[in-house]
JSON list of C-alpha atoms in Angstrom, two decimals:
[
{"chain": "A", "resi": 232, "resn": "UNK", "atom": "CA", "xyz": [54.34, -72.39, 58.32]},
{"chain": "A", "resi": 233, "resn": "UNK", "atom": "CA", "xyz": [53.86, -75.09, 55.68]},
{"chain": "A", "resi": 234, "resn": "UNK", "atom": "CA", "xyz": [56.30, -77.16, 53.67]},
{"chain": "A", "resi": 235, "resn": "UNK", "atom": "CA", "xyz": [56.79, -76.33, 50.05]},
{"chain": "A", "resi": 236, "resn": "UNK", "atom": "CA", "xyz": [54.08, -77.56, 47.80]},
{"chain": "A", "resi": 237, "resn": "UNK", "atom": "CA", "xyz": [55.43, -80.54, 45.88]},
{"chain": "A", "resi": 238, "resn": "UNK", "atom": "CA", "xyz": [52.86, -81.71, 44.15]},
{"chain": "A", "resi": 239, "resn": "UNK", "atom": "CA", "xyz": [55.36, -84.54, 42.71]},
{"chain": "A", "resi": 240, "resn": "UNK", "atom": "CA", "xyz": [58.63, -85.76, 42.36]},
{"chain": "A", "resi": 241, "resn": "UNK", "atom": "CA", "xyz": [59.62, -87.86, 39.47]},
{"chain": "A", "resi": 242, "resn": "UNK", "atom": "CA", "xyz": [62.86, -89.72, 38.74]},
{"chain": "A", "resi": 243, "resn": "UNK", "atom": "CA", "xyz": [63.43, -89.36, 34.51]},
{"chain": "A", "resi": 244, "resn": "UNK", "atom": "CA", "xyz": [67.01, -89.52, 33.28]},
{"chain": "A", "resi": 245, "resn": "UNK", "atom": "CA", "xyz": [65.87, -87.09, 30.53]},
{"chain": "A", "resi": 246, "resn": "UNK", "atom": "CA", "xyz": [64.80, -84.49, 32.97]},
{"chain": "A", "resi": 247, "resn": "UNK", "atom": "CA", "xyz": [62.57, -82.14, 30.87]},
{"chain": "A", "resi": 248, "resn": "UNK", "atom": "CA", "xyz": [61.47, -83.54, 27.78]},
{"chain": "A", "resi": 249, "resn": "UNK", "atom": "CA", "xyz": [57.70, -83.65, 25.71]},
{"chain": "A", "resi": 250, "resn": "UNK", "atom": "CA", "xyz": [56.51, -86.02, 28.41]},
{"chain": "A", "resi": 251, "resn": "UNK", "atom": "CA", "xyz": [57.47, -84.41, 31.54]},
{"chain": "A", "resi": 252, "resn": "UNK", "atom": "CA", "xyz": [57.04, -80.71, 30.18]},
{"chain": "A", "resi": 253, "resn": "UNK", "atom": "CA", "xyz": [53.40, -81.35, 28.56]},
{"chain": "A", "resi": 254, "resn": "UNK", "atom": "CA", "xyz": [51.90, -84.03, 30.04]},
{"chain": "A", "resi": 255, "resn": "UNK", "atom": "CA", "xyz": [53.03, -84.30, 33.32]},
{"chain": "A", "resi": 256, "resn": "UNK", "atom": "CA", "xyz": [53.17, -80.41, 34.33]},
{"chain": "A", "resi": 257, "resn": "UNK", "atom": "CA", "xyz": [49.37, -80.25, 32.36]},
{"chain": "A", "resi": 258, "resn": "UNK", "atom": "CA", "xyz": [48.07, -83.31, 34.54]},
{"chain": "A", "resi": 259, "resn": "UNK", "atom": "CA", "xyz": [49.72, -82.19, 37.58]},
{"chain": "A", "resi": 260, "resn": "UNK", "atom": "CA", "xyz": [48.77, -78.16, 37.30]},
{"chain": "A", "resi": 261, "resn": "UNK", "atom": "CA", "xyz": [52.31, -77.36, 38.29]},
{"chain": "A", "resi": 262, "resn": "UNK", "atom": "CA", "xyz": [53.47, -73.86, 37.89]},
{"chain": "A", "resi": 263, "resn": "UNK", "atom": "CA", "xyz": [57.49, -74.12, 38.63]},
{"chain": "A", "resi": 264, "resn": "UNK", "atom": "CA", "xyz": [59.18, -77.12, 37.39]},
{"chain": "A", "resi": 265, "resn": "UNK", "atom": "CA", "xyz": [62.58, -77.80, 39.99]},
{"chain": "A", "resi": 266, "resn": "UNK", "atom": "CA", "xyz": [64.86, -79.67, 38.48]},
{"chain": "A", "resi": 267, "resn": "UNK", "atom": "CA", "xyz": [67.37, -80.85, 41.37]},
{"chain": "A", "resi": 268, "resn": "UNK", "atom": "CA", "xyz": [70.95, -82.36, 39.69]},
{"chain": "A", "resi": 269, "resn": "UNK", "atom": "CA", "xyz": [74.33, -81.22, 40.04]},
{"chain": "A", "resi": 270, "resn": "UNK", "atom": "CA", "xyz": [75.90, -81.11, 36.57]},
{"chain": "A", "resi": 271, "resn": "UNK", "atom": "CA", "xyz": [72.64, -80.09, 34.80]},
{"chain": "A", "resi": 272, "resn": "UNK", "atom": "CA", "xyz": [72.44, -76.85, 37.50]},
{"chain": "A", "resi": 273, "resn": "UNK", "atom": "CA", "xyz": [76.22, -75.87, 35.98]},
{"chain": "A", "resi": 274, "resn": "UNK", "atom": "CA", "xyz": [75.26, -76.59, 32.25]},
{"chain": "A", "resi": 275, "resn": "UNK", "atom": "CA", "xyz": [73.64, -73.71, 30.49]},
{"chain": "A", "resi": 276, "resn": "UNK", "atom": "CA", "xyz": [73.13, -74.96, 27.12]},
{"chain": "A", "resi": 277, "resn": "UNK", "atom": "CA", "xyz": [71.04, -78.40, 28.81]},
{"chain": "A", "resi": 278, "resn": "UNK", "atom": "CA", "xyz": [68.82, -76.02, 30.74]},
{"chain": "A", "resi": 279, "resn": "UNK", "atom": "CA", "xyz": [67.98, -73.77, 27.58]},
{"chain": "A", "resi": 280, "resn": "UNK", "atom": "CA", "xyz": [67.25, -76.70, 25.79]},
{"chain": "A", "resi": 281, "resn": "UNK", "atom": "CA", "xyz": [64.78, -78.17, 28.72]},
{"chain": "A", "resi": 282, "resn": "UNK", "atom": "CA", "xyz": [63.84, -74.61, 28.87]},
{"chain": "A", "resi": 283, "resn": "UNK", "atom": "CA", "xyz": [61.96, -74.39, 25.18]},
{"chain": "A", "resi": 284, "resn": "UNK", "atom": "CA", "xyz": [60.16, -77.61, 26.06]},
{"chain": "A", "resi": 285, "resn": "UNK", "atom": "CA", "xyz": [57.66, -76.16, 28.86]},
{"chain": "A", "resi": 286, "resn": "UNK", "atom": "CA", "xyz": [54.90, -74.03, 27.48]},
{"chain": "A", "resi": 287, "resn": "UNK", "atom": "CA", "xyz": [56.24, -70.35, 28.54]},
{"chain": "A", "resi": 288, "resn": "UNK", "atom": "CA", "xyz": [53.01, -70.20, 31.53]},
{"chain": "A", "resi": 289, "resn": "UNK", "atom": "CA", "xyz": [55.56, -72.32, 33.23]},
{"chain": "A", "resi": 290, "resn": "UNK", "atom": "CA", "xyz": [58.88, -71.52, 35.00]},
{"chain": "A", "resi": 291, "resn": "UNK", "atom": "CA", "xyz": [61.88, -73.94, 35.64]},
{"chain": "A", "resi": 292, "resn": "UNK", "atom": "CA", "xyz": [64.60, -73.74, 37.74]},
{"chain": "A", "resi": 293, "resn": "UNK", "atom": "CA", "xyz": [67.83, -75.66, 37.66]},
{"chain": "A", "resi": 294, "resn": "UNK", "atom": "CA", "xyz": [69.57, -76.20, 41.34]},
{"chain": "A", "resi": 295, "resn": "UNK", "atom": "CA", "xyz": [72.59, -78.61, 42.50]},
{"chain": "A", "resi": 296, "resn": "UNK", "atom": "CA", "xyz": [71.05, -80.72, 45.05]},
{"chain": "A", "resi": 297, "resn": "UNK", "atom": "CA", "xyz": [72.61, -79.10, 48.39]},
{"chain": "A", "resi": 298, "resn": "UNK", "atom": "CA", "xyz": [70.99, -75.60, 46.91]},
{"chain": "A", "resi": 299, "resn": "UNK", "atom": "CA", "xyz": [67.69, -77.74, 46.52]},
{"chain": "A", "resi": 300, "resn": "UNK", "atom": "CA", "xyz": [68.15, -78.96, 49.77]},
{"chain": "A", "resi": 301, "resn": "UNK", "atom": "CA", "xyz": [68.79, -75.27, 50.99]},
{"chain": "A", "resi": 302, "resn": "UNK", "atom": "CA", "xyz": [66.07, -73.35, 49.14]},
{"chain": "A", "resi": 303, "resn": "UNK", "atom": "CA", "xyz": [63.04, -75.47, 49.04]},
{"chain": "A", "resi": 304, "resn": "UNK", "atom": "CA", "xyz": [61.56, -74.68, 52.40]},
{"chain": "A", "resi": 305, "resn": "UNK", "atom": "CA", "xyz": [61.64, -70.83, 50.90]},
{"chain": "A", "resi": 306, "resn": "UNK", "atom": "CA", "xyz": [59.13, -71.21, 48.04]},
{"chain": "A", "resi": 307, "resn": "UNK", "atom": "CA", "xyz": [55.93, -69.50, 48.08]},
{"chain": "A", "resi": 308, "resn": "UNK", "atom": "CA", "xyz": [52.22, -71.35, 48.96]},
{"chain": "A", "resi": 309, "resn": "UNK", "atom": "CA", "xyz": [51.75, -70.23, 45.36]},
{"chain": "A", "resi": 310, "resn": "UNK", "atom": "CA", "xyz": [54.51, -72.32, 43.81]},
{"chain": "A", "resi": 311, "resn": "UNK", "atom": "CA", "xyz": [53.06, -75.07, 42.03]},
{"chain": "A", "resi": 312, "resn": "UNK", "atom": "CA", "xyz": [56.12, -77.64, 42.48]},
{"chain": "A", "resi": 313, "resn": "UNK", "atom": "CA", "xyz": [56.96, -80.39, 40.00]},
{"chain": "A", "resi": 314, "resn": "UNK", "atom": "CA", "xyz": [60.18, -81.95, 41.20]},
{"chain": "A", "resi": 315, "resn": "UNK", "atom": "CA", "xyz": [62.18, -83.76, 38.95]},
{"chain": "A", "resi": 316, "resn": "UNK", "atom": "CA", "xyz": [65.63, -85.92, 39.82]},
{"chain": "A", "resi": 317, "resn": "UNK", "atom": "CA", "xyz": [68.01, -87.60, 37.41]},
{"chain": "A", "resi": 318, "resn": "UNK", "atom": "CA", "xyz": [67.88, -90.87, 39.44]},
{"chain": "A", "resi": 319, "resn": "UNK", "atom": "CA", "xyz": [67.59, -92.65, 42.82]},
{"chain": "A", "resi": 320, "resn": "UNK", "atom": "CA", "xyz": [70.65, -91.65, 44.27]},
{"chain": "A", "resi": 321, "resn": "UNK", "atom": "CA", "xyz": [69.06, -87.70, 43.85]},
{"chain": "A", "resi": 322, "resn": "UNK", "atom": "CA", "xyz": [66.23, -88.68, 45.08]},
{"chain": "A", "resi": 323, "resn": "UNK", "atom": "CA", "xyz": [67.11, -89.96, 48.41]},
{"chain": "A", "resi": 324, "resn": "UNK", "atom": "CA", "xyz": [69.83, -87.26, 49.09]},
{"chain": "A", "resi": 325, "resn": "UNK", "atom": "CA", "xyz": [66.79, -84.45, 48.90]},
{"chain": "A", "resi": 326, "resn": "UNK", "atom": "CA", "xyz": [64.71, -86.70, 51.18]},
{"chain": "A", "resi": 327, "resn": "UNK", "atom": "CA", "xyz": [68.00, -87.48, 53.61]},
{"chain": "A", "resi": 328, "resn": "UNK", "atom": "CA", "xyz": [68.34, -83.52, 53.43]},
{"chain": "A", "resi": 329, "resn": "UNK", "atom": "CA", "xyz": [65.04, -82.58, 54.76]},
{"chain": "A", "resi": 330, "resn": "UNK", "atom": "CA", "xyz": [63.21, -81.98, 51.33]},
{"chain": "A", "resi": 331, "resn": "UNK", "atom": "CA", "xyz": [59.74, -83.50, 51.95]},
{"chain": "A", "resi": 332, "resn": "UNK", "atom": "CA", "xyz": [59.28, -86.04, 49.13]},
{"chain": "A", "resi": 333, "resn": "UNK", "atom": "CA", "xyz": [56.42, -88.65, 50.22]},
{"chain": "A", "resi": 334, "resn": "UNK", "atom": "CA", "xyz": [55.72, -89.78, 47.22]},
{"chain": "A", "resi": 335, "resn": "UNK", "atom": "CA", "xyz": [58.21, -90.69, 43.48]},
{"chain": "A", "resi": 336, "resn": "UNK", "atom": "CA", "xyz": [57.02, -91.21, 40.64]},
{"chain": "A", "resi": 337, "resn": "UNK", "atom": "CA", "xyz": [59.30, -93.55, 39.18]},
{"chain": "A", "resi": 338, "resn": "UNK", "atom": "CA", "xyz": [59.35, -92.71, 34.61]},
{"chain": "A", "resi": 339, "resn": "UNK", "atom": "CA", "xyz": [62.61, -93.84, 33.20]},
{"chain": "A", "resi": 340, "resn": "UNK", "atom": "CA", "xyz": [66.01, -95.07, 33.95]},
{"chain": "A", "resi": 341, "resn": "UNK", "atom": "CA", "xyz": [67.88, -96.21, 31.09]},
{"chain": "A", "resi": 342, "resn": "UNK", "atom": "CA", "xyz": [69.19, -99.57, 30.47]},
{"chain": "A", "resi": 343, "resn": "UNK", "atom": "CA", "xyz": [73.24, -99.68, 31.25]},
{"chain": "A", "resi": 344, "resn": "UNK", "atom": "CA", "xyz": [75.81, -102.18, 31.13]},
{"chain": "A", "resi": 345, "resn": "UNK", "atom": "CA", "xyz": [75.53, -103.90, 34.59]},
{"chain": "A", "resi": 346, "resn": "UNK", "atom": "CA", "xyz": [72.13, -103.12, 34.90]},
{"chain": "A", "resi": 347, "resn": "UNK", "atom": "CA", "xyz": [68.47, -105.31, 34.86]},
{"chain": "A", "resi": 348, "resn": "UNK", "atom": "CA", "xyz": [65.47, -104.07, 32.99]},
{"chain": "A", "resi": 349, "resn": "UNK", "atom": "CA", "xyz": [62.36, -104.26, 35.48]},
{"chain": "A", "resi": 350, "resn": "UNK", "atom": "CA", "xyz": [60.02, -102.43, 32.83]},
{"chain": "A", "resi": 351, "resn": "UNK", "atom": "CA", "xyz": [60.20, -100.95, 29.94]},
{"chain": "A", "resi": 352, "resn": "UNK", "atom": "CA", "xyz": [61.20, -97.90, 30.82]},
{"chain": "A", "resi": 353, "resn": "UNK", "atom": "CA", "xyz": [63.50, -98.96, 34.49]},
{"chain": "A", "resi": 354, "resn": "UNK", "atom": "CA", "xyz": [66.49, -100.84, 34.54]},
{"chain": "A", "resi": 355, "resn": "UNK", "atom": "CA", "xyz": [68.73, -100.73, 37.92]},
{"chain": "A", "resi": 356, "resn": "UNK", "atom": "CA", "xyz": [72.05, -102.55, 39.29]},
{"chain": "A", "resi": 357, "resn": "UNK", "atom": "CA", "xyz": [72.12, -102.74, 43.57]},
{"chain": "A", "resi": 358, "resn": "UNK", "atom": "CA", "xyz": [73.14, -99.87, 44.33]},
{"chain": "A", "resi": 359, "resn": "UNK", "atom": "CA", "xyz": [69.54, -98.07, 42.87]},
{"chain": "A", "resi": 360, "resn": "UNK", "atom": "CA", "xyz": [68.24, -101.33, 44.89]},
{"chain": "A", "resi": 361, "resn": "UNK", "atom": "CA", "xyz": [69.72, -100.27, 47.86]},
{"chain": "A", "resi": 362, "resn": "UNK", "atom": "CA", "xyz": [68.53, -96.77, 47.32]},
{"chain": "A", "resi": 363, "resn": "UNK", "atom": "CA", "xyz": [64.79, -97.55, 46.71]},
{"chain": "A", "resi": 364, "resn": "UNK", "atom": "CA", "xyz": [64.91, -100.14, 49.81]},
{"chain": "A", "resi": 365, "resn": "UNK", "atom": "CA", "xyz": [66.07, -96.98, 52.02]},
{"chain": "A", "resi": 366, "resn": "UNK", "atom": "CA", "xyz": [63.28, -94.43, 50.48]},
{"chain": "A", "resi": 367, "resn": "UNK", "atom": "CA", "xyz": [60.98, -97.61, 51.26]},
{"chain": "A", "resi": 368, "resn": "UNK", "atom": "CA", "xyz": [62.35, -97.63, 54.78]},
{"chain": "A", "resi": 369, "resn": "UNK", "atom": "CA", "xyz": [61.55, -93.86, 55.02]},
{"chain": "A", "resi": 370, "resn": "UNK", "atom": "CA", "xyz": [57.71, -94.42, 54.13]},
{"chain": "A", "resi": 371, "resn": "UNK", "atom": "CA", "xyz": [58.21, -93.10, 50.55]},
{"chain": "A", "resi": 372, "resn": "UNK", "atom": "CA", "xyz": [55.83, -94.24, 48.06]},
{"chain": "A", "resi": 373, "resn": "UNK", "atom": "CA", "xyz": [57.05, -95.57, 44.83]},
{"chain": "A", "resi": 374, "resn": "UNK", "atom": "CA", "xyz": [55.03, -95.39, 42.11]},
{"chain": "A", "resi": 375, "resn": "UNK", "atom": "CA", "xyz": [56.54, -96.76, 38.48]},
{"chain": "A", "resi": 376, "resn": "UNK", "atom": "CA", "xyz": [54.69, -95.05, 35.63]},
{"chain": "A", "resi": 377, "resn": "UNK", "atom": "CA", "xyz": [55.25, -93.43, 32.39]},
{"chain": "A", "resi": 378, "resn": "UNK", "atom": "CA", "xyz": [52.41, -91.25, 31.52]},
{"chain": "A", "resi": 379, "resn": "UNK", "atom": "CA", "xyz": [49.44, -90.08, 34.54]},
{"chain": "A", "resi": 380, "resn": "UNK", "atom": "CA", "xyz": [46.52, -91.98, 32.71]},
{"chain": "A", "resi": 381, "resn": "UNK", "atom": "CA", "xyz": [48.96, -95.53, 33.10]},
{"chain": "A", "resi": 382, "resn": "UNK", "atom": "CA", "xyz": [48.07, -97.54, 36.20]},
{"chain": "A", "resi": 383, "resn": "UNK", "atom": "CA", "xyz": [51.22, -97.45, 38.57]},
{"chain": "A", "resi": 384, "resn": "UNK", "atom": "CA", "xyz": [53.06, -99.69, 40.31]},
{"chain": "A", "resi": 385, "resn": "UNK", "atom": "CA", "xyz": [54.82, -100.33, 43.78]},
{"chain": "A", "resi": 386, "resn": "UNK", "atom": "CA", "xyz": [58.36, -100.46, 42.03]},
{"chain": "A", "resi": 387, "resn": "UNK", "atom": "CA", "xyz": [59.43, -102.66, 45.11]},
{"chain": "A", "resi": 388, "resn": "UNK", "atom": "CA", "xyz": [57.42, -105.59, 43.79]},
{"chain": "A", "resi": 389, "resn": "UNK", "atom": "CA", "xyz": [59.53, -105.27, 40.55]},
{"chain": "A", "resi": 390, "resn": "UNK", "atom": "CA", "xyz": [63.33, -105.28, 42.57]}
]
C-alpha cells in the first residue's frame, strides 16, 4: 500500500487564512486540508473560524500532532492532502513520527522578541535553526515562499 498523498506541507503561523485556503489549496488541487497542532486541535472557536475560510468543496481537519502522527497512514488514495504546521518544531515531530513530509514549504513565521528576520515573512532564534538543520539532515526540502507563482528558496541559504 501507498503512503498518504501529501501533496504539501507548509509551515504558516496563521494556519488557515485567505492565502493558504484560496490560493494555496486552488494551486495545489487539494481536497482535505490537515491542520496538525496541538492547541488549535482542542480550540473550537479557531477551527470554525479557519473553517469559513476554505471554499465549502474543501474539508479540514484539525488533529494534535501524535493523532496526526497516528492517523495519516489511514487516509484514502482519494484524499487530496494539504498539510499545514504552526512552525518548525511541528514540522519535524510529524517527520520524526513517521509522517512522510519530503518536501516544506516554508510561508510565515512571525517576527518575536529574540528572533532574526531572514525574509519578509520568516524570522527564527536557534532553536528553529536547529530544527531546519535536522529536517535538512533528513533529506527534507525547504522551500521559503509566500504565494505558488513566487520563486522559492532553499531556506538554509538564509540561516
Amino acid at each position: 500500500m501507498s503512503g498518504p498523498n501529501i501533496l504539501l506541507t507548509r509551515i504558516d503561523n496563521r494556519l488557515i487564512h485567505g492565502q493558504v485556503g484560496v490560493t494555496w489549496v486552488n494551486h495545489l488541487g487539494a481536497n482535505l486540508v490537515v491542520v496538525a497542532n496541538d492547541k488549535v486541535s482542542e480550540d473550537e472557536v479557531q477551527k470554525s473560524l479557519m473553517d469559513m475560510v476554505l471554499p465549502d468543496v474543501i474539508q479540514a481537519r484539525y488533529f494534535s500532532l501524535k493523532k496526526t502522527i497516528d492517523v495519516i497512514h489511514k487516509a484514502s488514495p482519494r484524499q487530496k492532502i494539504f498539510l499545514v504546521v504552526k512552525d518548525v518544531h511541528d514540522a519535524l515531530a510529524l517527520k520524526e513520527g513517521g509522517v512522510p513530509i519530503d518536501h516544506i514549504n516554508v510561508g510565515n513565521m512571525h517576527y518575536e522578541e529574540g528572533k532574526k528576520q531572514i525574509s519578509s515573512t520568516v524570522s527564527v532564534d536557534e532553536k528553529d535553526i536547529e530544527a531546519f538543520k535536522r529536517l535538512d539532515e533528513l533529506n527534507v526540502e525547504l522551500d521559503l515562499r509566500r504565494v505558488p507563482d513566487e520563486k522559492g528558496q532553499n531556506i538554509m541559504n538564509l540561516l
